mmCIF file of C-alpha atoms in Angstrom:
data_model
loop_
_atom_site.group_PDB
_atom_site.id
_atom_site.type_symbol
_atom_site.label_atom_id
_atom_site.label_comp_id
_atom_site.label_asym_id
_atom_site.label_seq_id
_atom_site.Cartn_x
_atom_site.Cartn_y
_atom_site.Cartn_z
ATOM 1 C CA MET A 2 76.683 151.543 118.303
ATOM 2 C CA GLU A 3 78.069 148.555 119.888
ATOM 3 C CA ALA A 4 74.624 147.264 120.486
ATOM 4 C CA ALA A 5 73.756 147.831 116.849
ATOM 5 C CA LEU A 6 76.869 145.963 115.790
ATOM 6 C CA ILE A 7 76.051 143.069 118.109
ATOM 7 C CA ALA A 8 72.488 143.039 116.852
ATOM 8 C CA THR A 9 73.739 143.050 113.260
ATOM 9 C CA LEU A 10 76.194 140.249 114.040
ATOM 10 C CA GLU A 11 73.499 138.302 115.826
ATOM 11 C CA ALA A 12 71.107 138.845 112.926
ATOM 12 C CA LYS A 13 73.795 137.799 110.464
ATOM 13 C CA ALA A 14 74.700 134.699 112.572
ATOM 14 C CA SER A 15 71.032 133.851 112.956
ATOM 15 C CA SER A 16 70.531 134.247 109.220
ATOM 16 C CA GLU A 17 73.531 132.048 108.491
ATOM 17 C CA CYS A 18 72.307 129.430 110.997
ATOM 18 C CA GLU A 19 68.879 129.449 109.416
ATOM 19 C CA SER A 20 70.461 129.223 105.982
ATOM 20 C CA LYS A 21 72.721 126.360 107.055
ATOM 21 C CA ALA A 22 69.800 124.614 108.811
ATOM 22 C CA ALA A 23 67.663 125.013 105.680
ATOM 23 C CA GLU A 24 70.522 123.671 103.539
ATOM 24 C CA ALA A 25 71.050 120.742 105.934
ATOM 25 C CA GLU A 26 67.319 120.014 105.894
ATOM 26 C CA ARG A 27 67.275 120.216 102.095
ATOM 27 C CA GLN A 28 70.272 117.842 101.883
ATOM 28 C CA ALA A 29 68.688 115.500 104.450
ATOM 29 C CA ASN A 30 65.430 115.490 102.478
ATOM 30 C CA ALA A 31 67.390 114.782 99.262
ATOM 31 C CA ILE A 32 69.243 111.905 100.960
ATOM 32 C CA VAL A 33 65.965 110.489 102.318
ATOM 33 C CA ALA A 34 64.301 110.850 98.874
ATOM 34 C CA ALA A 35 67.269 109.177 97.156
ATOM 35 C CA ALA A 36 67.235 106.359 99.737
ATOM 36 C CA GLN A 37 63.479 105.928 99.301
ATOM 37 C CA ALA A 38 63.896 105.884 95.499
ATOM 38 C CA GLN A 39 66.694 103.320 95.800
ATOM 39 C CA VAL A 40 64.619 101.179 98.167
ATOM 40 C CA GLU A 41 61.660 101.394 95.759
ATOM 41 C CA GLU A 42 63.935 100.428 92.851
ATOM 42 C CA GLN A 43 65.307 97.471 94.806
ATOM 43 C CA ARG A 44 61.770 96.459 95.787
ATOM 44 C CA LYS A 45 60.640 96.573 92.145
ATOM 45 C CA ALA A 46 63.707 94.564 91.069
ATOM 46 C CA ALA A 47 63.041 91.967 93.796
ATOM 47 C CA VAL A 48 59.369 91.733 92.786
ATOM 48 C CA ALA A 49 60.403 91.355 89.127
ATOM 49 C CA ARG A 50 62.929 88.634 90.035
ATOM 50 C CA GLU A 51 60.370 86.767 92.109
ATOM 51 C CA SER A 52 57.773 87.199 89.379
ATOM 52 C CA ASP A 53 60.214 85.834 86.787
ATOM 53 C CA SER A 54 61.144 82.978 89.119
ATOM 54 C CA LEU A 55 57.480 82.133 89.710
ATOM 55 C CA ALA A 56 56.771 82.285 85.969
ATOM 56 C CA PHE A 57 59.751 80.004 85.303
ATOM 57 C CA GLN A 58 58.633 77.567 87.999
ATOM 58 C CA GLU A 59 55.105 77.631 86.596
ATOM 59 C CA ARG A 60 56.386 76.898 83.060
ATOM 60 C CA ARG A 61 58.610 74.147 84.418
ATOM 61 C CA ALA A 62 55.773 72.623 86.454
ATOM 62 C CA LYS A 63 53.561 72.727 83.358
ATOM 63 C CA LEU A 64 56.246 71.012 81.261
ATOM 64 C CA VAL A 65 56.745 68.374 83.954
ATOM 65 C CA ALA A 66 52.981 67.799 84.156
ATOM 66 C CA GLU A 67 52.689 67.570 80.365
ATOM 67 C CA SER A 68 55.643 65.196 80.235
ATOM 68 C CA GLU A 69 54.127 63.021 82.955
ATOM 69 C CA ALA A 70 50.764 63.035 81.150
ATOM 70 C CA ASP A 71 52.506 62.036 77.902
ATOM 71 C CA ARG A 72 54.399 59.273 79.694
ATOM 72 C CA GLU A 73 51.217 57.949 81.278
ATOM 73 C CA GLY A 74 49.431 58.192 77.922
ATOM 74 C CA LEU A 75 52.192 56.195 76.220
ATOM 75 C CA ALA A 76 52.145 53.635 79.034
ATOM 76 C CA MET A 77 48.368 53.298 78.616
ATOM 77 C CA GLN A 78 48.765 52.869 74.852
ATOM 78 C CA GLN A 79 51.434 50.197 75.377
ATOM 79 C CA ALA A 80 49.183 48.402 77.885
ATOM 80 C CA VAL A 81 46.303 48.368 75.381
ATOM 81 C CA VAL A 82 48.599 47.070 72.631
ATOM 82 C CA ASP A 83 50.004 44.459 75.048
ATOM 83 C CA GLN A 84 46.465 43.226 75.689
ATOM 84 C CA ALA A 85 45.746 43.036 71.959
ATOM 85 C CA LEU A 86 49.002 41.165 71.265
ATOM 86 C CA ASP A 87 48.413 38.814 74.217
ATOM 87 C CA ALA A 88 44.979 38.052 72.765
ATOM 88 C CA ALA A 89 46.619 37.286 69.410
ATOM 89 C CA ARG A 90 49.152 34.972 71.095
ATOM 90 C CA SER A 91 46.421 33.138 72.985
ATOM 91 C CA GLU A 92 44.623 32.688 69.664
ATOM 92 C CA PHE A 93 47.565 30.499 68.538
ATOM 93 C CA SER A 94 46.772 27.994 71.307
ATOM 94 C CA ARG A 95 43.092 27.977 70.423
ATOM 95 C CA LEU A 96 43.852 27.640 66.718
ATOM 96 C CA ALA A 97 46.394 24.829 67.296
ATOM 97 C CA SER A 98 43.736 22.736 69.002
ATOM 98 C CA SER A 99 41.065 23.359 66.366
ATOM 99 C CA ALA A 100 40.245 21.541 63.126
ATOM 100 C CA ASP A 101 41.403 24.633 61.205
ATOM 101 C CA PHE A 102 45.006 23.873 62.182
ATOM 102 C CA ALA A 103 45.413 20.803 59.908
ATOM 103 C CA PRO A 104 46.180 22.737 56.688
ATOM 104 C CA MET A 105 48.386 25.144 58.627
ATOM 105 C CA ILE A 106 50.557 22.420 60.112
ATOM 106 C CA GLU A 107 50.997 20.905 56.643
ATOM 107 C CA SER A 108 52.134 24.302 55.364
ATOM 108 C CA LEU A 109 54.541 24.721 58.312
ATOM 109 C CA LEU A 110 55.833 21.185 57.728
ATOM 110 C CA ALA A 111 56.344 21.799 53.999
ATOM 111 C CA SER A 112 58.322 24.951 54.730
ATOM 112 C CA ALA A 113 60.476 23.232 57.368
ATOM 113 C CA MET A 114 61.218 20.247 55.111
ATOM 114 C CA GLU A 115 62.468 22.327 52.163
ATOM 115 C CA ALA A 116 66.090 22.179 53.331
ATOM 116 C CA ALA A 117 65.855 19.124 55.620
ATOM 117 C CA PRO A 118 68.022 16.055 55.033
ATOM 118 C CA GLU A 119 66.306 12.773 54.071
ATOM 119 C CA GLU A 120 66.739 11.226 57.498
ATOM 120 C CA ALA A 121 65.667 14.237 59.522
ATOM 121 C CA THR A 122 63.914 13.970 62.838
ATOM 122 C CA VAL A 123 60.595 15.782 62.725
ATOM 123 C CA ILE A 124 58.902 16.742 65.969
ATOM 124 C CA VAL A 125 55.200 17.549 65.740
ATOM 125 C CA PRO A 126 52.308 18.021 68.167
ATOM 126 C CA THR A 127 51.101 14.641 69.396
ATOM 127 C CA ALA A 128 47.589 15.464 68.215
ATOM 128 C CA GLN A 129 48.910 15.954 64.658
ATOM 129 C CA LEU A 130 51.281 12.941 64.593
ATOM 130 C CA GLU A 131 49.319 10.752 62.145
ATOM 131 C CA ARG A 132 48.493 13.645 59.804
ATOM 132 C CA CYS A 133 52.183 14.700 59.686
ATOM 133 C CA GLN A 134 53.403 11.121 59.127
ATOM 134 C CA GLY A 135 50.984 10.781 56.213
ATOM 135 C CA TRP A 136 52.017 14.130 54.756
ATOM 136 C CA LEU A 137 55.730 13.261 54.986
ATOM 137 C CA LYS A 138 55.242 9.885 53.275
ATOM 138 C CA SER A 139 53.123 11.325 50.486
ATOM 139 C CA ASN A 140 55.564 14.201 49.870
ATOM 140 C CA GLY A 141 58.813 12.271 49.508
ATOM 141 C CA HIS A 142 60.054 12.337 53.103
ATOM 142 C CA ALA A 143 59.301 8.739 54.094
ATOM 143 C CA ARG A 144 62.783 8.290 55.630
ATOM 144 C CA ALA A 145 62.193 11.060 58.174
ATOM 145 C CA THR A 146 61.595 10.023 61.769
ATOM 146 C CA VAL A 147 58.478 11.579 63.258
ATOM 147 C CA GLN A 148 58.063 12.134 66.992
ATOM 148 C CA GLY A 149 55.064 13.471 68.852
ATOM 149 C CA SER A 150 55.505 16.229 71.433
ATOM 150 C CA ASN A 151 53.152 17.457 74.133
ATOM 151 C CA THR A 152 55.096 20.698 74.535
ATOM 152 C CA LEU A 153 55.289 21.669 70.866
ATOM 153 C CA THR A 154 51.673 22.551 70.096
ATOM 154 C CA ASP A 155 51.515 25.097 67.270
ATOM 155 C CA GLY A 156 53.984 23.908 64.649
ATOM 156 C CA VAL A 157 56.889 21.623 63.833
ATOM 157 C CA SER A 158 60.579 21.249 64.559
ATOM 158 C CA VAL A 159 63.034 19.564 62.203
ATOM 159 C CA GLN A 160 66.589 18.571 63.116
ATOM 160 C CA ASP A 161 69.298 16.483 61.516
ATOM 161 C CA SER A 162 70.134 13.039 62.941
ATOM 162 C CA ASN A 163 73.311 14.388 64.576
ATOM 163 C CA GLN A 164 71.303 17.193 66.184
ATOM 164 C CA THR A 165 73.701 19.844 64.919
ATOM 165 C CA TYR A 166 70.913 22.155 63.805
ATOM 166 C CA ARG A 167 67.212 22.591 64.315
ATOM 167 C CA VAL A 168 64.589 24.425 62.279
ATOM 168 C CA ILE A 169 61.513 25.475 64.192
ATOM 169 C CA HIS A 170 58.384 26.430 62.280
ATOM 170 C CA THR A 171 55.585 27.323 64.663
ATOM 171 C CA LEU A 172 52.913 29.965 64.642
ATOM 172 C CA SER A 173 54.393 31.457 67.793
ATOM 173 C CA SER A 174 57.981 31.505 66.470
ATOM 174 C CA ARG A 175 56.838 33.185 63.270
ATOM 175 C CA TYR A 176 54.858 35.661 65.323
ATOM 176 C CA GLU A 177 57.930 36.467 67.456
ATOM 177 C CA LYS A 178 59.750 37.532 64.291
ATOM 178 C CA LEU A 179 56.868 39.864 63.441
ATOM 179 C CA GLU A 180 55.987 41.056 66.945
ATOM 180 C CA ARG A 181 57.856 44.342 66.726
ATOM 181 C CA GLU A 182 56.125 45.246 63.464
ATOM 182 C CA ALA A 183 52.798 44.002 64.867
ATOM 183 C CA ARG A 184 53.259 46.278 67.894
ATOM 184 C CA LYS A 185 54.056 49.249 65.662
ATOM 185 C CA ARG A 186 51.065 48.652 63.408
ATOM 186 C CA SER A 187 48.765 48.052 66.367
ATOM 187 C CA LEU A 188 49.766 51.421 67.797
ATOM 188 C CA GLN A 189 49.083 53.070 64.432
ATOM 189 C CA ILE A 190 45.669 51.426 64.141
ATOM 190 C CA LEU A 191 44.558 51.871 67.756
ATOM 191 C CA PHE A 192 46.022 55.347 68.277
ATOM 192 C CA PRO A 193 46.356 57.021 64.858
ATOM 193 C CA GLU A 194 46.592 60.540 66.313
ATOM 194 C CA GLY A 195 49.684 59.641 68.364
ATOM 195 C CA THR A 196 51.756 58.128 65.570
#
């Protein structure tokens, strides 16, 4: 009977060991599965973060590239307008040395003399000296002193005898007052889609 009791106890101990081993294995498998699931979740989160980061960097790079392209496009437009305005400015020099300038200088002179005192000093291009002297005499400004200038080429300058003020009427000075508007309109004409 003792042997049967020992065999029963051994069988019961063996059964409990197997049961505990099975439970430990089940718990170990559950822990491993939970760890694997957590690792997979962390991997997916890391991939999502990196994917979001790459998408953000891609959007940012695209915006930077578009901004740079816009900047270069605007710089190109400004360069084209600069060339057009430089051509217009150089036309003043050509016009001032042509026969077409005579009526223009008379118009500039008339405008400058509207508020000039009787004994004003009038500075004109040397090439237009005689024409301007004749115009002044025939238009009631015979007392004005007329001087020729090699540096003033596209208009006239009028100052009082005390040299307290000066009125400059030249094509280039009038253009300077309009240059900003000329630039704006040139951009609108040359690049209508960008304005």
